[in-house]
mmCIF file with all atom_site columns, C-alpha atoms in Angstrom:
data_model
loop_
_atom_site.group_PDB
_atom_site.id
_atom_site.type_symbol
_atom_site.label_atom_id
_atom_site.label_alt_id
_atom_site.label_comp_id
_atom_site.label_asym_id
_atom_site.label_entity_id
_atom_site.label_seq_id
_atom_site.pdbx_PDB_ins_code
_atom_site.Cartn_x
_atom_site.Cartn_y
_atom_site.Cartn_z
_atom_site.occupancy
_atom_site.B_iso_or_equiv
_atom_site.pdbx_formal_charge
_atom_site.auth_seq_id
_atom_site.auth_comp_id
_atom_site.auth_asym_id
_atom_site.auth_atom_id
_atom_site.pdbx_PDB_model_num
ATOM 1   C CA . GLN A 1 1   ? 133.759 91.254 -121.879 1.00 83.00 ? 29  GLN A CA 1
ATOM 2   C CA . VAL A 1 2   ? 131.858 88.971 -119.508 1.00 90.00 ? 30  VAL A CA 1
ATOM 3   C CA . GLN A 1 3   ? 133.612 85.713 -118.668 1.00 96.00 ? 31  GLN A CA 1
ATOM 4   C CA . LEU A 1 4   ? 131.915 82.596 -117.336 1.00 97.00 ? 32  LEU A CA 1
ATOM 5   C CA . VAL A 1 5   ? 133.672 79.603 -115.798 1.00 98.00 ? 33  VAL A CA 1
ATOM 6   C CA . GLU A 1 6   ? 131.802 76.394 -115.007 1.00 98.00 ? 34  GLU A CA 1
ATOM 7   C CA . SER A 1 7   ? 132.818 73.842 -112.405 1.00 98.00 ? 35  SER A CA 1
ATOM 8   C CA . GLY A 1 8   ? 131.397 70.837 -110.600 1.00 98.00 ? 36  GLY A CA 1
ATOM 9   C CA . GLY A 1 9   ? 131.043 68.326 -113.403 1.00 98.00 ? 37  GLY A CA 1
ATOM 10  C CA . GLY A 1 10  ? 132.074 64.715 -113.004 1.00 98.00 ? 38  GLY A CA 1
ATOM 11  C CA . SER A 1 11  ? 131.040 61.100 -113.269 1.00 98.00 ? 39  SER A CA 1
ATOM 12  C CA . VAL A 1 12  ? 128.217 59.661 -111.188 1.00 98.00 ? 40  VAL A CA 1
ATOM 13  C CA . GLN A 1 13  ? 125.956 56.645 -111.196 1.00 98.00 ? 41  GLN A CA 1
ATOM 14  C CA . ALA A 1 14  ? 122.307 56.892 -112.124 1.00 98.00 ? 42  ALA A CA 1
ATOM 15  C CA . GLY A 1 15  ? 120.280 58.279 -109.246 1.00 98.00 ? 43  GLY A CA 1
ATOM 16  C CA . GLY A 1 16  ? 123.167 60.373 -107.995 1.00 98.00 ? 44  GLY A CA 1
ATOM 17  C CA . SER A 1 17  ? 123.530 64.126 -107.665 1.00 98.00 ? 45  SER A CA 1
ATOM 18  C CA . LEU A 1 18  ? 125.886 66.858 -108.781 1.00 98.00 ? 46  LEU A CA 1
ATOM 19  C CA . ARG A 1 19  ? 125.939 70.600 -108.286 1.00 98.00 ? 47  ARG A CA 1
ATOM 20  C CA . LEU A 1 20  ? 127.365 72.722 -111.056 1.00 98.00 ? 48  LEU A CA 1
ATOM 21  C CA . ALA A 1 21  ? 128.578 76.253 -110.434 1.00 98.00 ? 49  ALA A CA 1
ATOM 22  C CA . CYS A 1 22  ? 129.154 79.132 -112.820 1.00 98.00 ? 50  CYS A CA 1
ATOM 23  C CA . ALA A 1 23  ? 131.421 81.987 -111.775 1.00 97.00 ? 51  ALA A CA 1
ATOM 24  C CA . VAL A 1 24  ? 130.706 85.192 -113.676 1.00 96.00 ? 52  VAL A CA 1
ATOM 25  C CA . SER A 1 25  ? 133.115 88.107 -114.030 1.00 95.00 ? 53  SER A CA 1
ATOM 26  C CA . GLY A 1 26  ? 130.314 90.663 -114.273 1.00 86.00 ? 54  GLY A CA 1
ATOM 27  C CA . ASP A 1 27  ? 127.233 91.674 -112.319 1.00 88.00 ? 55  ASP A CA 1
ATOM 28  C CA . ILE A 1 28  ? 124.552 88.997 -112.690 1.00 90.00 ? 56  ILE A CA 1
ATOM 29  C CA . TYR A 1 29  ? 121.762 90.765 -110.784 1.00 90.00 ? 57  TYR A CA 1
ATOM 30  C CA . ARG A 1 30  ? 120.462 92.382 -113.968 1.00 91.00 ? 58  ARG A CA 1
ATOM 31  C CA . SER A 1 31  ? 121.294 89.449 -116.244 1.00 94.00 ? 59  SER A CA 1
ATOM 32  C CA . CYS A 1 32  ? 119.407 86.452 -117.505 1.00 96.00 ? 60  CYS A CA 1
ATOM 33  C CA . MET A 1 33  ? 121.453 83.357 -116.663 1.00 97.00 ? 61  MET A CA 1
ATOM 34  C CA . GLY A 1 34  ? 121.040 79.954 -118.247 1.00 98.00 ? 62  GLY A CA 1
ATOM 35  C CA . TRP A 1 35  ? 122.337 76.415 -118.217 1.00 98.00 ? 63  TRP A CA 1
ATOM 36  C CA . PHE A 1 36  ? 122.520 74.451 -121.440 1.00 98.00 ? 64  PHE A CA 1
ATOM 37  C CA . ARG A 1 37  ? 123.812 71.030 -122.373 1.00 98.00 ? 65  ARG A CA 1
ATOM 38  C CA . GLN A 1 38  ? 125.065 69.301 -125.473 1.00 98.00 ? 66  GLN A CA 1
ATOM 39  C CA . ALA A 1 39  ? 125.454 65.569 -125.914 1.00 97.00 ? 67  ALA A CA 1
ATOM 40  C CA . PRO A 1 40  ? 127.637 64.126 -128.693 1.00 93.00 ? 68  PRO A CA 1
ATOM 41  C CA . GLY A 1 41  ? 125.883 64.361 -132.041 1.00 95.00 ? 69  GLY A CA 1
ATOM 42  C CA . LYS A 1 42  ? 123.032 66.445 -130.664 1.00 97.00 ? 70  LYS A CA 1
ATOM 43  C CA . ASP A 1 43  ? 122.126 70.112 -130.678 1.00 97.00 ? 71  ASP A CA 1
ATOM 44  C CA . ARG A 1 44  ? 122.739 72.257 -127.643 1.00 98.00 ? 72  ARG A CA 1
ATOM 45  C CA . GLU A 1 45  ? 119.558 72.453 -125.563 1.00 98.00 ? 73  GLU A CA 1
ATOM 46  C CA . GLY A 1 46  ? 118.320 74.681 -122.781 1.00 98.00 ? 74  GLY A CA 1
ATOM 47  C CA . VAL A 1 47  ? 118.091 73.092 -119.357 1.00 98.00 ? 75  VAL A CA 1
ATOM 48  C CA . ALA A 1 48  ? 117.318 75.913 -116.947 1.00 98.00 ? 76  ALA A CA 1
ATOM 49  C CA . ALA A 1 49  ? 117.271 79.685 -116.732 1.00 98.00 ? 77  ALA A CA 1
ATOM 50  C CA . ILE A 1 50  ? 116.966 82.202 -113.939 1.00 97.00 ? 78  ILE A CA 1
ATOM 51  C CA . TYR A 1 51  ? 115.589 85.667 -114.402 1.00 96.00 ? 79  TYR A CA 1
ATOM 52  C CA . PRO A 1 52  ? 117.319 88.877 -113.301 1.00 94.00 ? 80  PRO A CA 1
ATOM 53  C CA . GLY A 1 53  ? 116.356 90.489 -110.016 1.00 88.00 ? 81  GLY A CA 1
ATOM 54  C CA . GLY A 1 54  ? 113.971 88.330 -108.052 1.00 76.00 ? 82  GLY A CA 1
ATOM 55  C CA . GLY A 1 55  ? 115.042 85.121 -109.748 1.00 71.00 ? 83  GLY A CA 1
ATOM 56  C CA . GLY A 1 56  ? 112.048 83.501 -111.370 1.00 94.00 ? 84  GLY A CA 1
ATOM 57  C CA . THR A 1 57  ? 113.066 80.331 -113.165 1.00 97.00 ? 85  THR A CA 1
ATOM 58  C CA . ALA A 1 58  ? 112.375 78.302 -116.279 1.00 97.00 ? 86  ALA A CA 1
ATOM 59  C CA . LEU A 1 59  ? 113.111 74.587 -116.600 1.00 98.00 ? 87  LEU A CA 1
ATOM 60  C CA . ALA A 1 60  ? 113.065 72.165 -119.487 1.00 98.00 ? 88  ALA A CA 1
ATOM 61  C CA . ASP A 1 61  ? 110.375 69.498 -119.148 1.00 98.00 ? 89  ASP A CA 1
ATOM 62  C CA . SER A 1 62  ? 113.033 66.778 -119.145 1.00 97.00 ? 90  SER A CA 1
ATOM 63  C CA . VAL A 1 63  ? 114.544 68.064 -115.890 1.00 98.00 ? 91  VAL A CA 1
ATOM 64  C CA . LYS A 1 64  ? 111.532 69.374 -113.978 1.00 98.00 ? 92  LYS A CA 1
ATOM 65  C CA . GLY A 1 65  ? 111.365 67.881 -110.504 1.00 98.00 ? 93  GLY A CA 1
ATOM 66  C CA . ARG A 1 66  ? 115.042 66.867 -110.657 1.00 98.00 ? 94  ARG A CA 1
ATOM 67  C CA . PHE A 1 67  ? 117.092 69.994 -111.410 1.00 98.00 ? 95  PHE A CA 1
ATOM 68  C CA . THR A 1 68  ? 117.055 73.368 -109.674 1.00 98.00 ? 96  THR A CA 1
ATOM 69  C CA . ILE A 1 69  ? 118.727 76.589 -110.780 1.00 98.00 ? 97  ILE A CA 1
ATOM 70  C CA . SER A 1 70  ? 119.695 79.237 -108.249 1.00 97.00 ? 98  SER A CA 1
ATOM 71  C CA . LYS A 1 71  ? 122.054 82.168 -107.934 1.00 96.00 ? 99  LYS A CA 1
ATOM 72  C CA . ASP A 1 72  ? 124.033 84.219 -105.453 1.00 95.00 ? 100 ASP A CA 1
ATOM 73  C CA . ASP A 1 73  ? 123.995 87.788 -106.736 1.00 93.00 ? 101 ASP A CA 1
ATOM 74  C CA . ALA A 1 74  ? 126.493 88.987 -104.141 1.00 93.00 ? 102 ALA A CA 1
ATOM 75  C CA . LYS A 1 75  ? 129.067 86.426 -105.305 1.00 95.00 ? 103 LYS A CA 1
ATOM 76  C CA . ASN A 1 76  ? 128.104 86.441 -109.000 1.00 95.00 ? 104 ASN A CA 1
ATOM 77  C CA . LEU A 1 77  ? 127.579 82.688 -108.914 1.00 97.00 ? 105 LEU A CA 1
ATOM 78  C CA . VAL A 1 78  ? 124.898 80.599 -110.593 1.00 97.00 ? 106 VAL A CA 1
ATOM 79  C CA . TYR A 1 79  ? 124.201 77.012 -109.591 1.00 98.00 ? 107 TYR A CA 1
ATOM 80  C CA . LEU A 1 80  ? 122.540 73.998 -111.146 1.00 98.00 ? 108 LEU A CA 1
ATOM 81  C CA . GLN A 1 81  ? 121.595 71.355 -108.611 1.00 98.00 ? 109 GLN A CA 1
ATOM 82  C CA . MET A 1 82  ? 121.025 68.064 -110.396 1.00 98.00 ? 110 MET A CA 1
ATOM 83  C CA . ASN A 1 83  ? 119.345 65.209 -108.546 1.00 98.00 ? 111 ASN A CA 1
ATOM 84  C CA . SER A 1 84  ? 118.118 61.798 -109.648 1.00 98.00 ? 112 SER A CA 1
ATOM 85  C CA . LEU A 1 85  ? 120.521 61.881 -112.556 1.00 98.00 ? 113 LEU A CA 1
ATOM 86  C CA . LYS A 1 86  ? 119.883 59.616 -115.532 1.00 98.00 ? 114 LYS A CA 1
ATOM 87  C CA . PRO A 1 87  ? 122.247 58.323 -118.227 1.00 97.00 ? 115 PRO A CA 1
ATOM 88  C CA . GLU A 1 88  ? 120.466 60.592 -120.720 1.00 97.00 ? 116 GLU A CA 1
ATOM 89  C CA . ASP A 1 89  ? 121.666 63.596 -118.705 1.00 98.00 ? 117 ASP A CA 1
ATOM 90  C CA . THR A 1 90  ? 125.195 62.846 -119.889 1.00 98.00 ? 118 THR A CA 1
ATOM 91  C CA . ALA A 1 91  ? 126.462 65.904 -121.774 1.00 98.00 ? 119 ALA A CA 1
ATOM 92  C CA . MET A 1 92  ? 128.725 68.906 -121.690 1.00 98.00 ? 120 MET A CA 1
ATOM 93  C CA . TYR A 1 93  ? 126.993 71.549 -119.591 1.00 98.00 ? 121 TYR A CA 1
ATOM 94  C CA . TYR A 1 94  ? 127.402 75.221 -120.407 1.00 98.00 ? 122 TYR A CA 1
ATOM 95  C CA . CYS A 1 95  ? 126.599 78.374 -118.493 1.00 98.00 ? 123 CYS A CA 1
ATOM 96  C CA . ALA A 1 96  ? 125.336 81.369 -120.452 1.00 98.00 ? 124 ALA A CA 1
ATOM 97  C CA . ALA A 1 97  ? 124.479 85.002 -119.755 1.00 97.00 ? 125 ALA A CA 1
ATOM 98  C CA . GLU A 1 98  ? 122.537 87.760 -121.405 1.00 95.00 ? 126 GLU A CA 1
ATOM 99  C CA . GLU A 1 99  ? 121.968 91.314 -120.206 1.00 94.00 ? 127 GLU A CA 1
ATOM 100 C CA . GLY A 1 100 ? 118.411 92.088 -119.258 1.00 90.00 ? 128 GLY A CA 1
ATOM 101 C CA . TRP A 1 101 ? 115.206 90.113 -119.249 1.00 91.00 ? 129 TRP A CA 1
ATOM 102 C CA . CYS A 1 102 ? 115.033 86.448 -120.331 1.00 93.00 ? 130 CYS A CA 1
ATOM 103 C CA . GLY A 1 103 ? 111.820 86.774 -122.298 1.00 93.00 ? 131 GLY A CA 1
ATOM 104 C CA . THR A 1 104 ? 109.174 84.089 -122.025 1.00 95.00 ? 132 THR A CA 1
ATOM 105 C CA . PRO A 1 105 ? 110.067 80.768 -120.347 1.00 95.00 ? 133 PRO A CA 1
ATOM 106 C CA . ILE A 1 106 ? 110.431 79.260 -123.822 1.00 96.00 ? 134 ILE A CA 1
ATOM 107 C CA . GLN A 1 107 ? 112.715 82.081 -125.007 1.00 96.00 ? 135 GLN A CA 1
ATOM 108 C CA . ALA A 1 108 ? 114.780 81.759 -121.826 1.00 97.00 ? 136 ALA A CA 1
ATOM 109 C CA . LEU A 1 109 ? 115.846 78.268 -122.929 1.00 98.00 ? 137 LEU A CA 1
ATOM 110 C CA . LEU A 1 110 ? 116.929 79.204 -126.443 1.00 98.00 ? 138 LEU A CA 1
ATOM 111 C CA . THR A 1 111 ? 120.646 79.390 -127.239 1.00 97.00 ? 139 THR A CA 1
ATOM 112 C CA . ALA A 1 112 ? 120.056 82.396 -129.513 1.00 96.00 ? 140 ALA A CA 1
ATOM 113 C CA . ASN A 1 113 ? 118.885 84.381 -126.490 1.00 95.00 ? 141 ASN A CA 1
ATOM 114 C CA . TYR A 1 114 ? 122.381 84.466 -124.943 1.00 97.00 ? 142 TYR A CA 1
ATOM 115 C CA . LYS A 1 115 ? 125.497 86.414 -125.827 1.00 96.00 ? 143 LYS A CA 1
ATOM 116 C CA . TYR A 1 116 ? 128.073 85.110 -123.342 1.00 96.00 ? 144 TYR A CA 1
ATOM 117 C CA . TRP A 1 117 ? 129.094 81.494 -122.875 1.00 98.00 ? 145 TRP A CA 1
ATOM 118 C CA . GLY A 1 118 ? 131.434 79.477 -120.719 1.00 98.00 ? 146 GLY A CA 1
ATOM 119 C CA . GLN A 1 119 ? 133.695 76.646 -121.881 1.00 97.00 ? 147 GLN A CA 1
ATOM 120 C CA . GLY A 1 120 ? 131.586 73.914 -120.340 1.00 98.00 ? 148 GLY A CA 1
ATOM 121 C CA . THR A 1 121 ? 131.930 71.162 -117.767 1.00 98.00 ? 149 THR A CA 1
ATOM 122 C CA . GLN A 1 122 ? 131.384 67.470 -118.519 1.00 98.00 ? 150 GLN A CA 1
ATOM 123 C CA . VAL A 1 123 ? 128.717 65.439 -116.745 1.00 98.00 ? 151 VAL A CA 1
ATOM 124 C CA . SER A 1 124 ? 128.693 61.677 -117.226 1.00 98.00 ? 152 SER A CA 1
ATOM 125 C CA . VAL A 1 125 ? 126.021 59.440 -115.732 1.00 98.00 ? 153 VAL A CA 1
ATOM 126 C CA . SER A 1 126 ? 126.444 55.676 -115.831 1.00 98.00 ? 154 SER A CA 1
ATOM 127 C CA . SER A 1 127 ? 123.662 53.116 -115.483 1.00 95.00 ? 155 SER A CA 1
#
């Protein structure tokens, strides 16, 4: 059973930055890794994904130019660097993993594409 633990959430003002981290109990080199978020009353949505191996990425349009996903295969860590944060970025952020390829960039941001999930870390952005 793969376990994922997120960290790095917190409260920041608009324009600020946070870096989320996801520690994974298994080998992530051959896994598709994703970050998702869910605001109160809304569906969970894909934010970013990173492909196995070389690490190509997919980003939601709403975060392009502001968020970056990266990973450290040796440490089994996945990061989400969030810059220029906006109040609408406020949500619980979840890390997710799936064995193998992520599919197309659209598929990589779908919740149904992932088997393993963390418990989430809260991000709150004030105006």
